[in-house]
């Protein structure tokens, strides 16, 4: 057979290899160009990854057509996809699919966009002396080629520093990517950034695909630009990046849980910056232990900004022991008299109050008064929650049924256990009949959410109750008091990161209280007042992260190791158990890689499927990269050989 000159392509699929195609007569393509191809009986838009591949004797098809109407993918984009695929153990095609989620019809794409440079903005930013010192240290870190970690309490003025550095990058002719965990309605970040740098483009998960395309086209047109976006903005066709900012770098929203690639935007931002030769600044009031560790080991430069810009200290922390209050008859429902007194005082002064309760619903679970059993979802191993309106809801699979107050097994009476956001909202409305009380959680529709945020900002709501949604954003100066109900729930999770996360959430929430120069107050209601996480909040010492790190080292957890989590799901338990044991023996188990499990996760059945896990703890040594490759190869081959597709997920650095 004659030698043919072929191309290779990346398909938007979970496919381990890049298939070969030939070109019809007279057609030529370049690497990065998009082409239409048939694969396994379906048509796809693929990306050309190699041109002029020589292959003898393989039987290949012609491509259908060169998708000339679609923009080409740059070399840097493909470099990032490969880096992400390698690190997060997935296929390049899955990253392509995440980067280009919808292959749209070509835009009416006819007047070419003129390249245009972003104007750095002329509204002056005058940094305070501590901010200037921090900025200088960050520049120095950049000069040494190091990522800077800006550690500064909420309100210390980190955003103004980011904007100063962004302007500097733009003035040098380089572009800027500013990442935030989410663009919540309550966050005024968008307006603030636009006010200082008017040409900024925003790109987050709720912008339309057409808008995302326009941003991408503007970037491709050339000239300097700045994008403010959430994690998916990493996969825009970036050019000439000079600075990547990762605000609230500890935030778990940076991690994509599903589908693959299960990437963390913080690590991916560093990969992207490396490709472009860009600087990176990470910022947080409560950095992740990973970043603290990287600062301690000299990989990052830690820059601190300890004071609030407008003066005033951190909010005072008051811990209320619900056990002892109950004994003293100091509780009304789920709210202590101490807390309601503080709420009254705040309301009397015309201040607003935020109340955090980490569980939505009216009652998170129900117990039978006769047989003692907890009412569970028929398809998941989790309690059903009772929602206002009299229905039971599973928060894992969405299963909904009507509540009739009787135990399905013995007919006994069901007793609600605990209080979710809806019940707290009711209790507060009853306690403060003259106050306007509202609620924000995942049960609130987008339109209602918008209205609530607007009403809160306008001062038309006095008390806002919600899940973690109320801890993010809400930088409204009339909030003086923030309170957490049943804070223990944040700790009671079987997860080695639970305490770290609880501390971060509480510290962030604390930052929501207080006017400019006046300190606010954080009230924590808990049955465990002596818990080190709560204690740390009341002390000025910064000992908790040291303690956390010491524990992690002792037990061999990240950041001292890297975890690769394998999760198995199957409706047939016997098959699942066989598969997991079969794979376990094939995985490398040695000094660099310890295999833990199989074990059942806290929720071991979801939507009718059993869930089991294996956890691989990898030493951060020279063998790490090759061990990861070996694991990926072993798992992929196992899935193929056993025809077990769709049952196993791989998660690198799970949260
Ligand atoms: P952070 O991002 O650390 O939470 P911000 O940047 O939001 O802090 O600053 C807190 C408040 O102080 C904001 O209202 C901001 O406008 C103001 N501020 C911070 N730095 C300056 C500055 N250099 N000039 C004027 N106002 C500033
Ligand atoms: Zn369920």
PDB file of N, CA, C and O in Angstrom, residues 167-218:
ATOM      1  N   UNK A 167      -3.442  46.898  35.950  1.00  0.00           N
ATOM      2  CA  UNK A 167      -3.142  48.079  35.129  1.00  0.00           C
ATOM      3  C   UNK A 167      -1.689  48.087  34.674  1.00  0.00           C
ATOM      4  O   UNK A 167      -1.389  48.431  33.536  1.00  0.00           O
ATOM      5  N   UNK A 168      -0.813  47.690  35.590  1.00  0.00           N
ATOM      6  CA  UNK A 168       0.613  47.676  35.236  1.00  0.00           C
ATOM      7  C   UNK A 168       0.881  46.686  34.106  1.00  0.00           C
ATOM      8  O   UNK A 168       1.634  46.983  33.175  1.00  0.00           O
ATOM      9  N   UNK A 169       0.239  45.511  34.195  1.00  0.00           N
ATOM     10  CA  UNK A 169       0.432  44.506  33.142  1.00  0.00           C
ATOM     11  C   UNK A 169      -0.072  45.049  31.810  1.00  0.00           C
ATOM     12  O   UNK A 169       0.606  44.945  30.787  1.00  0.00           O
ATOM     13  N   UNK A 170      -1.257  45.646  31.835  1.00  0.00           N
ATOM     14  CA  UNK A 170      -1.857  46.180  30.609  1.00  0.00           C
ATOM     15  C   UNK A 170      -0.970  47.278  30.022  1.00  0.00           C
ATOM     16  O   UNK A 170      -0.763  47.340  28.802  1.00  0.00           O
ATOM     17  N   UNK A 171      -0.423  48.125  30.885  1.00  0.00           N
ATOM     18  CA  UNK A 171       0.459  49.187  30.392  1.00  0.00           C
ATOM     19  C   UNK A 171       1.717  48.626  29.741  1.00  0.00           C
ATOM     20  O   UNK A 171       2.313  49.271  28.889  1.00  0.00           O
ATOM     21  N   UNK A 172       2.110  47.449  30.175  1.00  0.00           N
ATOM     22  CA  UNK A 172       3.284  46.809  29.549  1.00  0.00           C
ATOM     23  C   UNK A 172       2.888  46.029  28.299  1.00  0.00           C
ATOM     24  O   UNK A 172       3.715  45.328  27.713  1.00  0.00           O
ATOM     25  N   UNK A 173       1.615  46.105  27.940  1.00  0.00           N
ATOM     26  CA  UNK A 173       1.169  45.430  26.721  1.00  0.00           C
ATOM     27  C   UNK A 173       0.828  43.964  26.911  1.00  0.00           C
ATOM     28  O   UNK A 173       0.795  43.194  25.958  1.00  0.00           O
ATOM     29  N   UNK A 174       0.560  43.574  28.165  1.00  0.00           N
ATOM     30  CA  UNK A 174       0.214  42.183  28.431  1.00  0.00           C
ATOM     31  C   UNK A 174      -1.231  42.089  28.920  1.00  0.00           C
ATOM     32  O   UNK A 174      -1.763  43.019  29.509  1.00  0.00           O
ATOM     33  N   UNK A 175      -1.835  40.954  28.678  1.00  0.00           N
ATOM     34  CA  UNK A 175      -3.229  40.756  29.046  1.00  0.00           C
ATOM     35  C   UNK A 175      -3.363  40.154  30.443  1.00  0.00           C
ATOM     36  O   UNK A 175      -2.383  39.664  31.008  1.00  0.00           O
ATOM     37  N   UNK A 176      -4.602  40.210  30.965  1.00  0.00           N
ATOM     38  CA  UNK A 176      -4.822  39.823  32.360  1.00  0.00           C
ATOM     39  C   UNK A 176      -6.045  38.916  32.487  1.00  0.00           C
ATOM     40  O   UNK A 176      -7.075  39.162  31.868  1.00  0.00           O
ATOM     41  N   UNK A 177      -5.902  37.880  33.292  1.00  0.00           N
ATOM     42  CA  UNK A 177      -7.041  37.028  33.644  1.00  0.00           C
ATOM     43  C   UNK A 177      -7.247  37.144  35.150  1.00  0.00           C
ATOM     44  O   UNK A 177      -6.325  36.905  35.933  1.00  0.00           O
ATOM     45  N   UNK A 178      -8.451  37.544  35.546  1.00  0.00           N
ATOM     46  CA  UNK A 178      -8.791  37.738  36.954  1.00  0.00           C
ATOM     47  C   UNK A 178      -9.850  36.696  37.301  1.00  0.00           C
ATOM     48  O   UNK A 178     -10.986  36.777  36.849  1.00  0.00           O
ATOM     49  N   UNK A 179      -9.468  35.682  38.075  1.00  0.00           N
ATOM     50  CA  UNK A 179     -10.399  34.606  38.409  1.00  0.00           C
ATOM     51  C   UNK A 179     -11.034  34.828  39.772  1.00  0.00           C
ATOM     52  O   UNK A 179     -10.357  35.196  40.736  1.00  0.00           O
ATOM     53  N   UNK A 180     -12.325  34.582  39.823  1.00  0.00           N
ATOM     54  CA  UNK A 180     -13.062  34.597  41.082  1.00  0.00           C
ATOM     55  C   UNK A 180     -13.821  33.269  41.167  1.00  0.00           C
ATOM     56  O   UNK A 180     -14.121  32.668  40.139  1.00  0.00           O
ATOM     57  N   UNK A 181     -14.123  32.796  42.395  1.00  0.00           N
ATOM     58  CA  UNK A 181     -14.762  31.478  42.499  1.00  0.00           C
ATOM     59  C   UNK A 181     -16.125  31.439  41.828  1.00  0.00           C
ATOM     60  O   UNK A 181     -16.478  30.463  41.189  1.00  0.00           O
ATOM     61  N   UNK A 182     -16.911  32.462  42.013  1.00  0.00           N
ATOM     62  CA  UNK A 182     -18.193  32.524  41.331  1.00  0.00           C
ATOM     63  C   UNK A 182     -18.598  33.974  41.270  1.00  0.00           C
ATOM     64  O   UNK A 182     -18.168  34.781  42.085  1.00  0.00           O
ATOM     65  N   UNK A 183     -19.396  34.300  40.273  1.00  0.00           N
ATOM     66  CA  UNK A 183     -19.855  35.686  40.193  1.00  0.00           C
ATOM     67  C   UNK A 183     -21.244  35.703  40.781  1.00  0.00           C
ATOM     68  O   UNK A 183     -22.242  35.684  40.085  1.00  0.00           O
ATOM     69  N   UNK A 184     -21.290  35.660  42.116  1.00  0.00           N
ATOM     70  CA  UNK A 184     -22.589  35.666  42.790  1.00  0.00           C
ATOM     71  C   UNK A 184     -23.201  37.046  42.601  1.00  0.00           C
ATOM     72  O   UNK A 184     -22.502  38.035  42.478  1.00  0.00           O
ATOM     73  N   UNK A 185     -24.528  37.052  42.576  1.00  0.00           N
ATOM     74  CA  UNK A 185     -25.231  38.324  42.401  1.00  0.00           C
ATOM     75  C   UNK A 185     -24.842  39.336  43.461  1.00  0.00           C
ATOM     76  O   UNK A 185     -24.799  40.526  43.230  1.00  0.00           O
ATOM     77  N   UNK A 186     -24.578  38.781  44.658  1.00  0.00           N
ATOM     78  CA  UNK A 186     -24.308  39.664  45.775  1.00  0.00           C
ATOM     79  C   UNK A 186     -22.911  40.279  45.722  1.00  0.00           C
ATOM     80  O   UNK A 186     -22.601  41.183  46.466  1.00  0.00           O
ATOM     81  N   UNK A 187     -22.079  39.748  44.830  1.00  0.00           N
ATOM     82  CA  UNK A 187     -20.705  40.266  44.793  1.00  0.00           C
ATOM     83  C   UNK A 187     -20.636  41.462  43.870  1.00  0.00           C
ATOM     84  O   UNK A 187     -20.932  41.362  42.697  1.00  0.00           O
ATOM     85  N   UNK A 188     -20.212  42.544  44.391  1.00  0.00           N
ATOM     86  CA  UNK A 188     -20.154  43.733  43.545  1.00  0.00           C
ATOM     87  C   UNK A 188     -18.852  43.793  42.765  1.00  0.00           C
ATOM     88  O   UNK A 188     -18.510  44.812  42.194  1.00  0.00           O
ATOM     89  N   UNK A 189     -18.111  42.691  42.742  1.00  0.00           N
ATOM     90  CA  UNK A 189     -16.782  42.686  42.139  1.00  0.00           C
ATOM     91  C   UNK A 189     -16.808  43.168  40.691  1.00  0.00           C
ATOM     92  O   UNK A 189     -15.948  43.926  40.268  1.00  0.00           O
ATOM     93  N   UNK A 190     -17.862  42.747  39.968  1.00  0.00           N
ATOM     94  CA  UNK A 190     -17.931  43.092  38.557  1.00  0.00           C
ATOM     95  C   UNK A 190     -17.971  44.614  38.366  1.00  0.00           C
ATOM     96  O   UNK A 190     -17.197  45.172  37.591  1.00  0.00           O
ATOM     97  N   UNK A 191     -18.856  45.263  39.112  1.00  0.00           N
ATOM     98  CA  UNK A 191     -18.977  46.715  39.002  1.00  0.00           C
ATOM     99  C   UNK A 191     -17.686  47.401  39.425  1.00  0.00           C
ATOM    100  O   UNK A 191     -17.242  48.365  38.812  1.00  0.00           O
ATOM    101  N   UNK A 192     -17.094  46.851  40.506  1.00  0.00           N
ATOM    102  CA  UNK A 192     -15.868  47.478  41.011  1.00  0.00           C
ATOM    103  C   UNK A 192     -14.747  47.419  40.006  1.00  0.00           C
ATOM    104  O   UNK A 192     -14.002  48.377  39.825  1.00  0.00           O
ATOM    105  N   UNK A 193     -14.589  46.269  39.373  1.00  0.00           N
ATOM    106  CA  UNK A 193     -13.512  46.114  38.406  1.00  0.00           C
ATOM    107  C   UNK A 193     -13.776  47.002  37.190  1.00  0.00           C
ATOM    108  O   UNK A 193     -12.876  47.699  36.713  1.00  0.00           O
ATOM    109  N   UNK A 194     -15.026  47.000  36.746  1.00  0.00           N
ATOM    110  CA  UNK A 194     -15.383  47.816  35.576  1.00  0.00           C
ATOM    111  C   UNK A 194     -15.186  49.311  35.823  1.00  0.00           C
ATOM    112  O   UNK A 194     -14.810  50.053  34.925  1.00  0.00           O
ATOM    113  N   UNK A 195     -15.430  49.696  37.062  1.00  0.00           N
ATOM    114  CA  UNK A 195     -15.284  51.105  37.407  1.00  0.00           C
ATOM    115  C   UNK A 195     -13.835  51.557  37.241  1.00  0.00           C
ATOM    116  O   UNK A 195     -13.564  52.656  36.778  1.00  0.00           O
ATOM    117  N   UNK A 196     -12.909  50.661  37.600  1.00  0.00           N
ATOM    118  CA  UNK A 196     -11.498  51.033  37.527  1.00  0.00           C
ATOM    119  C   UNK A 196     -10.907  50.742  36.151  1.00  0.00           C
ATOM    120  O   UNK A 196     -10.063  51.491  35.663  1.00  0.00           O
ATOM    121  N   UNK A 197     -11.327  49.630  35.532  1.00  0.00           N
ATOM    122  CA  UNK A 197     -10.784  49.264  34.219  1.00  0.00           C
ATOM    123  C   UNK A 197     -11.982  48.985  33.300  1.00  0.00           C
ATOM    124  O   UNK A 197     -12.452  47.856  33.194  1.00  0.00           O
ATOM    125  N   UNK A 198     -12.483  50.013  32.624  1.00  0.00           N
ATOM    126  CA  UNK A 198     -13.783  49.908  31.961  1.00  0.00           C
ATOM    127  C   UNK A 198     -13.908  48.844  30.863  1.00  0.00           C
ATOM    128  O   UNK A 198     -14.999  48.348  30.637  1.00  0.00           O
ATOM    129  N   UNK A 199     -12.828  48.480  30.203  1.00  0.00           N
ATOM    130  CA  UNK A 199     -12.987  47.545  29.085  1.00  0.00           C
ATOM    131  C   UNK A 199     -12.978  46.072  29.457  1.00  0.00           C
ATOM    132  O   UNK A 199     -12.922  45.205  28.591  1.00  0.00           O
ATOM    133  N   UNK A 200     -13.037  45.765  30.754  1.00  0.00           N
ATOM    134  CA  UNK A 200     -12.929  44.368  31.191  1.00  0.00           C
ATOM    135  C   UNK A 200     -14.102  43.544  30.660  1.00  0.00           C
ATOM    136  O   UNK A 200     -15.236  44.001  30.643  1.00  0.00           O
ATOM    137  N   UNK A 201     -13.793  42.318  30.220  1.00  0.00           N
ATOM    138  CA  UNK A 201     -14.858  41.417  29.757  1.00  0.00           C
ATOM    139  C   UNK A 201     -15.113  40.385  30.849  1.00  0.00           C
ATOM    140  O   UNK A 201     -14.179  39.874  31.453  1.00  0.00           O
ATOM    141  N   UNK A 202     -16.395  40.083  31.090  1.00  0.00           N
ATOM    142  CA  UNK A 202     -16.684  39.062  32.089  1.00  0.00           C
ATOM    143  C   UNK A 202     -17.089  37.769  31.396  1.00  0.00           C
ATOM    144  O   UNK A 202     -17.672  37.782  30.323  1.00  0.00           O
ATOM    145  N   UNK A 203     -16.743  36.668  32.028  1.00  0.00           N
ATOM    146  CA  UNK A 203     -17.037  35.365  31.446  1.00  0.00           C
ATOM    147  C   UNK A 203     -17.187  34.350  32.564  1.00  0.00           C
ATOM    148  O   UNK A 203     -16.217  33.959  33.191  1.00  0.00           O
ATOM    149  N   UNK A 204     -18.421  33.977  32.856  1.00  0.00           N
ATOM    150  CA  UNK A 204     -18.635  32.971  33.894  1.00  0.00           C
ATOM    151  C   UNK A 204     -19.635  31.944  33.408  1.00  0.00           C
ATOM    152  O   UNK A 204     -20.122  32.028  32.278  1.00  0.00           O
ATOM    153  N   UNK A 205     -19.956  30.983  34.270  1.00  0.00           N
ATOM    154  CA  UNK A 205     -20.726  29.828  33.795  1.00  0.00           C
ATOM    155  C   UNK A 205     -22.129  30.203  33.344  1.00  0.00           C
ATOM    156  O   UNK A 205     -22.717  29.502  32.536  1.00  0.00           O
ATOM    157  N   UNK A 206     -22.675  31.321  33.825  1.00  0.00           N
ATOM    158  CA  UNK A 206     -24.041  31.614  33.385  1.00  0.00           C
ATOM    159  C   UNK A 206     -24.115  32.581  32.201  1.00  0.00           C
ATOM    160  O   UNK A 206     -25.211  32.952  31.806  1.00  0.00           O
ATOM    161  N   UNK A 207     -22.962  32.984  31.643  1.00  0.00           N
ATOM    162  CA  UNK A 207     -23.073  33.789  30.415  1.00  0.00           C
ATOM    163  C   UNK A 207     -23.440  32.860  29.261  1.00  0.00           C
ATOM    164  O   UNK A 207     -23.116  31.674  29.272  1.00  0.00           O
ATOM    165  N   UNK A 208     -24.118  33.390  28.271  1.00  0.00           N
ATOM    166  CA  UNK A 208     -24.595  32.559  27.162  1.00  0.00           C
ATOM    167  C   UNK A 208     -23.407  32.084  26.330  1.00  0.00           C
ATOM    168  O   UNK A 208     -22.364  32.733  26.296  1.00  0.00           O
ATOM    169  N   UNK A 209     -23.561  30.940  25.647  1.00  0.00           N
ATOM    170  CA  UNK A 209     -22.489  30.477  24.775  1.00  0.00           C
ATOM    171  C   UNK A 209     -22.118  31.534  23.731  1.00  0.00           C
ATOM    172  O   UNK A 209     -20.948  31.675  23.373  1.00  0.00           O
ATOM    173  N   UNK A 210     -23.106  32.301  23.274  1.00  0.00           N
ATOM    174  CA  UNK A 210     -22.812  33.332  22.277  1.00  0.00           C
ATOM    175  C   UNK A 210     -21.907  34.411  22.866  1.00  0.00           C
ATOM    176  O   UNK A 210     -20.980  34.881  22.217  1.00  0.00           O
ATOM    177  N   UNK A 211     -22.157  34.758  24.128  1.00  0.00           N
ATOM    178  CA  UNK A 211     -21.341  35.765  24.800  1.00  0.00           C
ATOM    179  C   UNK A 211     -19.905  35.239  24.979  1.00  0.00           C
ATOM    180  O   UNK A 211     -18.933  35.946  24.759  1.00  0.00           O
ATOM    181  N   UNK A 212     -19.806  33.970  25.367  1.00  0.00           N
ATOM    182  CA  UNK A 212     -18.485  33.377  25.536  1.00  0.00           C
ATOM    183  C   UNK A 212     -17.726  33.410  24.212  1.00  0.00           C
ATOM    184  O   UNK A 212     -16.531  33.677  24.166  1.00  0.00           O
ATOM    185  N   UNK A 213     -18.443  33.123  23.148  1.00  0.00           N
ATOM    186  CA  UNK A 213     -17.826  33.174  21.825  1.00  0.00           C
ATOM    187  C   UNK A 213     -17.344  34.578  21.472  1.00  0.00           C
ATOM    188  O   UNK A 213     -16.287  34.744  20.879  1.00  0.00           O
ATOM    189  N   UNK A 214     -18.148  35.576  21.852  1.00  0.00           N
ATOM    190  CA  UNK A 214     -17.732  36.952  21.544  1.00  0.00           C
ATOM    191  C   UNK A 214     -16.459  37.311  22.297  1.00  0.00           C
ATOM    192  O   UNK A 214     -15.558  37.942  21.751  1.00  0.00           O
ATOM    193  N   UNK A 215     -16.395  36.879  23.558  1.00  0.00           N
ATOM    194  CA  UNK A 215     -15.185  37.137  24.342  1.00  0.00           C
ATOM    195  C   UNK A 215     -13.992  36.459  23.663  1.00  0.00           C
ATOM    196  O   UNK A 215     -12.934  37.056  23.479  1.00  0.00           O
ATOM    197  N   UNK A 216     -14.200  35.200  23.260  1.00  0.00           N
ATOM    198  CA  UNK A 216     -13.120  34.453  22.614  1.00  0.00           C
ATOM    199  C   UNK A 216     -12.685  35.147  21.316  1.00  0.00           C
ATOM    200  O   UNK A 216     -11.486  35.272  21.036  1.00  0.00           O
ATOM    201  N   UNK A 217     -13.659  35.623  20.539  1.00  0.00           N
ATOM    202  CA  UNK A 217     -13.329  36.281  19.273  1.00  0.00           C
ATOM    203  C   UNK A 217     -12.553  37.574  19.502  1.00  0.00           C
ATOM    204  O   UNK A 217     -11.613  37.886  18.777  1.00  0.00           O
ATOM    205  N   UNK A 218     -12.955  38.288  20.534  1.00  0.00           N
ATOM    206  CA  UNK A 218     -12.269  39.540  20.863  1.00  0.00           C
ATOM    207  C   UNK A 218     -10.807  39.243  21.238  1.00  0.00           C
ATOM    208  O   UNK A 218      -9.889  39.963  20.840  1.00  0.00           O
TER     209      UNK A 218
END
